[in-house]
Amino acid sequence: NAGVIQTPRHKVTGKGQEATLWCEPISGHSAVFWYRQTIVQGLEFLTYFRNQAPIDDSGMPKERFSAQMPNQSHSTLKIQSTQPQDSAVYLCASKGQGKVFFGKGTRLTVV
Amino acid sequence: GDSVTQTEGPVTVSESESLIINCTYSATSIAYPNLFWYVRYPGEGLQLLLKVITAGQKGSSRGFEATYNKETTSFHLQKASVQESDSAVYYCALGATNTGKLTFGDGTVLTVKP
């Protein structure tokens, strides 16, 4: 069991470019979560899927951010027209058997 | 909204000393929140340390303990004798049973000196 896999681990984008972050949940887990961590805001919930369906996106910024889960084996978080304030560590987690497991995160730096 | 407040770090203790990291919570959207402590060791991902789902119960793992106190809305993390390998960032969190969505505290950086 490799755990929750996030790629890339580090990503640097220029301001205005698009960034796509990938998450492979643990096989068999039915729920996938995305969180964002910054020094100022701490760990914030963004969105989550259950059985691939979007359930709660209350933490997602209304513009430029979108998340998909096209199949059981991966989810993506896409940020369009990235801005410096989007710089953060983005964490993906999956839930199974009552426990939530986190990936190591993707550190996004917008320059 | 829901919120979690925990000891502001960094916290530095010497090996074999006792430790307490305070955590208090406010759960306005969840009637019966579950409470968690997560830990991130250097170079690793966030992982569950312990979880308690019922008020009045105590959770324990790796020598750490935390008791879910509904009256004081607290879930303090304690260890009687820390080890250098306990150096990490500790996060208190609350969540709903049916979703798994978590609200985290800001994290407490713990350094244990040999």
mmCIF file of N, CA and C in Angstrom, chain A residues 9 31 33 35 37 41-43 45 48 50 56 58 91 95 98-104, chain B residues 36 38 40 43-48 51 91 96-106:
data_model
loop_
_atom_site.group_PDB
_atom_site.id
_atom_site.type_symbol
_atom_site.label_atom_id
_atom_site.label_comp_id
_atom_site.label_asym_id
_atom_site.label_seq_id
_atom_site.Cartn_x
_atom_site.Cartn_y
_atom_site.Cartn_z
ATOM 1 N N ARG A 9 5.344 16.679 -6.543
ATOM 2 C CA ARG A 9 5.576 17.075 -5.158
ATOM 3 C C ARG A 9 5.849 18.578 -5.070
ATOM 4 N N ALA A 31 -13.976 8.100 -0.489
ATOM 5 C CA ALA A 31 -14.024 9.559 -0.373
ATOM 6 C C ALA A 31 -12.640 10.144 -0.584
ATOM 7 N N PHE A 33 -10.557 13.983 -0.475
ATOM 8 C CA PHE A 33 -10.610 15.352 0.021
ATOM 9 C C PHE A 33 -9.416 16.146 -0.503
ATOM 10 N N TYR A 35 -7.264 19.699 0.581
ATOM 11 C CA TYR A 35 -7.023 20.761 1.558
ATOM 12 C C TYR A 35 -5.885 21.631 1.042
ATOM 13 N N GLN A 37 -2.787 24.312 2.563
ATOM 14 C CA GLN A 37 -2.103 24.768 3.766
ATOM 15 C C GLN A 37 -1.209 25.947 3.455
ATOM 16 N N GLN A 41 -3.261 31.025 6.706
ATOM 17 C CA GLN A 41 -4.591 30.433 6.907
ATOM 18 C C GLN A 41 -4.559 29.052 7.543
ATOM 19 N N GLY A 42 -3.380 28.449 7.619
ATOM 20 C CA GLY A 42 -3.310 27.099 8.157
ATOM 21 C C GLY A 42 -3.869 26.087 7.171
ATOM 22 N N LEU A 43 -4.388 24.987 7.702
ATOM 23 C CA LEU A 43 -4.946 23.905 6.893
ATOM 24 C C LEU A 43 -6.424 24.161 6.648
ATOM 25 N N PHE A 45 -9.975 23.239 4.434
ATOM 26 C CA PHE A 45 -10.712 22.327 3.570
ATOM 27 C C PHE A 45 -11.084 23.038 2.280
ATOM 28 N N TYR A 48 -14.639 17.940 -1.411
ATOM 29 C CA TYR A 48 -14.512 16.508 -1.324
ATOM 30 C C TYR A 48 -15.516 15.774 -2.199
ATOM 31 N N ARG A 50 -17.373 11.860 -2.912
ATOM 32 C CA ARG A 50 -17.695 10.532 -2.391
ATOM 33 C C ARG A 50 -18.163 9.695 -3.559
ATOM 34 N N ASP A 56 -19.163 18.359 -1.442
ATOM 35 C CA ASP A 56 -19.054 19.623 -0.706
ATOM 36 C C ASP A 56 -17.854 20.386 -1.261
ATOM 37 N N SER A 58 -17.500 23.741 -0.475
ATOM 38 C CA SER A 58 -17.677 25.006 0.231
ATOM 39 C C SER A 58 -16.378 25.758 0.499
ATOM 40 N N LEU A 91 -2.958 19.477 -0.134
ATOM 41 C CA LEU A 91 -3.001 18.119 0.387
ATOM 42 C C LEU A 91 -4.236 17.393 -0.122
ATOM 43 N N LYS A 95 -10.486 8.551 2.336
ATOM 44 C CA LYS A 95 -11.081 7.958 3.536
ATOM 45 C C LYS A 95 -11.551 6.545 3.248
ATOM 46 N N GLY A 98 -13.349 4.282 7.972
ATOM 47 C CA GLY A 98 -13.466 5.259 9.036
ATOM 48 C C GLY A 98 -12.237 6.105 9.288
ATOM 49 N N LYS A 99 -11.190 5.932 8.505
ATOM 50 C CA LYS A 99 -9.959 6.691 8.730
ATOM 51 C C LYS A 99 -9.606 7.504 7.494
ATOM 52 N N VAL A 100 -9.041 8.672 7.742
ATOM 53 C CA VAL A 100 -8.611 9.553 6.663
ATOM 54 C C VAL A 100 -7.091 9.492 6.556
ATOM 55 N N PHE A 101 -6.589 9.253 5.354
ATOM 56 C CA PHE A 101 -5.159 9.162 5.095
ATOM 57 C C PHE A 101 -4.767 10.285 4.140
ATOM 58 N N PHE A 102 -3.668 10.955 4.490
ATOM 59 C CA PHE A 102 -3.216 12.093 3.702
ATOM 60 C C PHE A 102 -2.009 11.740 2.831
ATOM 61 N N GLY A 103 -1.939 12.396 1.684
ATOM 62 C CA GLY A 103 -0.726 12.352 0.879
ATOM 63 C C GLY A 103 0.304 13.325 1.433
ATOM 64 N N LYS A 104 1.488 13.344 0.801
ATOM 65 C CA LYS A 104 2.547 14.213 1.284
ATOM 66 C C LYS A 104 2.397 15.648 0.788
ATOM 67 N N PHE B 36 -9.704 14.637 16.814
ATOM 68 C CA PHE B 36 -8.522 13.953 16.305
ATOM 69 C C PHE B 36 -7.253 14.707 16.704
ATOM 70 N N TYR B 38 -3.600 14.748 14.708
ATOM 71 C CA TYR B 38 -2.763 14.317 13.594
ATOM 72 C C TYR B 38 -1.334 14.786 13.860
ATOM 73 N N ARG B 40 2.661 15.286 11.887
ATOM 74 C CA ARG B 40 3.502 15.225 10.690
ATOM 75 C C ARG B 40 4.950 15.201 11.131
ATOM 76 N N GLY B 43 9.591 15.237 6.874
ATOM 77 C CA GLY B 43 9.687 14.511 5.614
ATOM 78 C C GLY B 43 8.549 13.567 5.313
ATOM 79 N N GLU B 44 7.562 13.522 6.186
ATOM 80 C CA GLU B 44 6.458 12.591 5.982
ATOM 81 C C GLU B 44 5.131 13.329 5.831
ATOM 82 N N GLY B 45 4.108 12.595 5.446
ATOM 83 C CA GLY B 45 2.778 13.176 5.326
ATOM 84 C C GLY B 45 2.046 13.211 6.645
ATOM 85 N N LEU B 46 0.956 13.930 6.659
ATOM 86 C CA LEU B 46 0.115 14.036 7.848
ATOM 87 C C LEU B 46 -0.482 12.658 8.157
ATOM 88 N N GLN B 47 -0.391 12.236 9.412
ATOM 89 C CA GLN B 47 -0.951 10.934 9.752
ATOM 90 C C GLN B 47 -1.723 11.001 11.061
ATOM 91 N N LEU B 48 -2.709 10.140 11.162
ATOM 92 C CA LEU B 48 -3.553 10.123 12.351
ATOM 93 C C LEU B 48 -2.774 9.591 13.547
ATOM 94 N N LYS B 51 -7.811 9.217 17.782
ATOM 95 C CA LYS B 51 -9.153 9.693 17.443
ATOM 96 C C LYS B 51 -10.105 9.284 18.560
ATOM 97 N N TYR B 91 -1.338 18.444 15.084
ATOM 98 C CA TYR B 91 -2.546 19.178 14.713
ATOM 99 C C TYR B 91 -3.752 18.576 15.421
ATOM 100 N N ALA B 96 -16.993 15.600 11.302
ATOM 101 C CA ALA B 96 -18.280 14.918 11.416
ATOM 102 C C ALA B 96 -18.117 13.449 11.061
ATOM 103 N N THR B 97 -18.864 12.619 11.732
ATOM 104 C CA THR B 97 -18.761 11.172 11.513
ATOM 105 C C THR B 97 -19.065 10.777 10.075
ATOM 106 N N ASN B 98 -20.090 11.400 9.515
ATOM 107 C CA ASN B 98 -20.576 10.911 8.234
ATOM 108 C C ASN B 98 -19.805 11.427 7.033
ATOM 109 N N THR B 99 -18.970 12.456 7.207
ATOM 110 C CA THR B 99 -18.301 13.019 6.032
ATOM 111 C C THR B 99 -16.796 12.765 6.017
ATOM 112 N N GLY B 100 -16.152 12.925 7.144
ATOM 113 C CA GLY B 100 -14.692 12.853 7.141
ATOM 114 C C GLY B 100 -14.047 14.207 6.925
ATOM 115 N N LYS B 101 -14.844 15.226 6.622
ATOM 116 C CA LYS B 101 -14.324 16.581 6.458
ATOM 117 C C LYS B 101 -13.802 17.074 7.803
ATOM 118 N N LEU B 102 -12.587 17.639 7.806
ATOM 119 C CA LEU B 102 -11.923 18.024 9.038
ATOM 120 C C LEU B 102 -11.664 19.528 9.109
ATOM 121 N N THR B 103 -11.771 20.056 10.316
ATOM 122 C CA THR B 103 -11.359 21.426 10.616
ATOM 123 C C THR B 103 -10.154 21.334 11.539
ATOM 124 N N PHE B 104 -9.049 21.940 11.122
ATOM 125 C CA PHE B 104 -7.787 21.801 11.839
ATOM 126 C C PHE B 104 -7.438 23.045 12.641
ATOM 127 N N GLY B 105 -6.681 22.822 13.716
ATOM 128 C CA GLY B 105 -5.997 23.912 14.383
ATOM 129 C C GLY B 105 -4.756 24.294 13.575
ATOM 130 N N ASP B 106 -4.046 25.284 14.062
ATOM 131 C CA ASP B 106 -2.902 25.806 13.311
ATOM 132 C C ASP B 106 -1.648 24.945 13.408
#
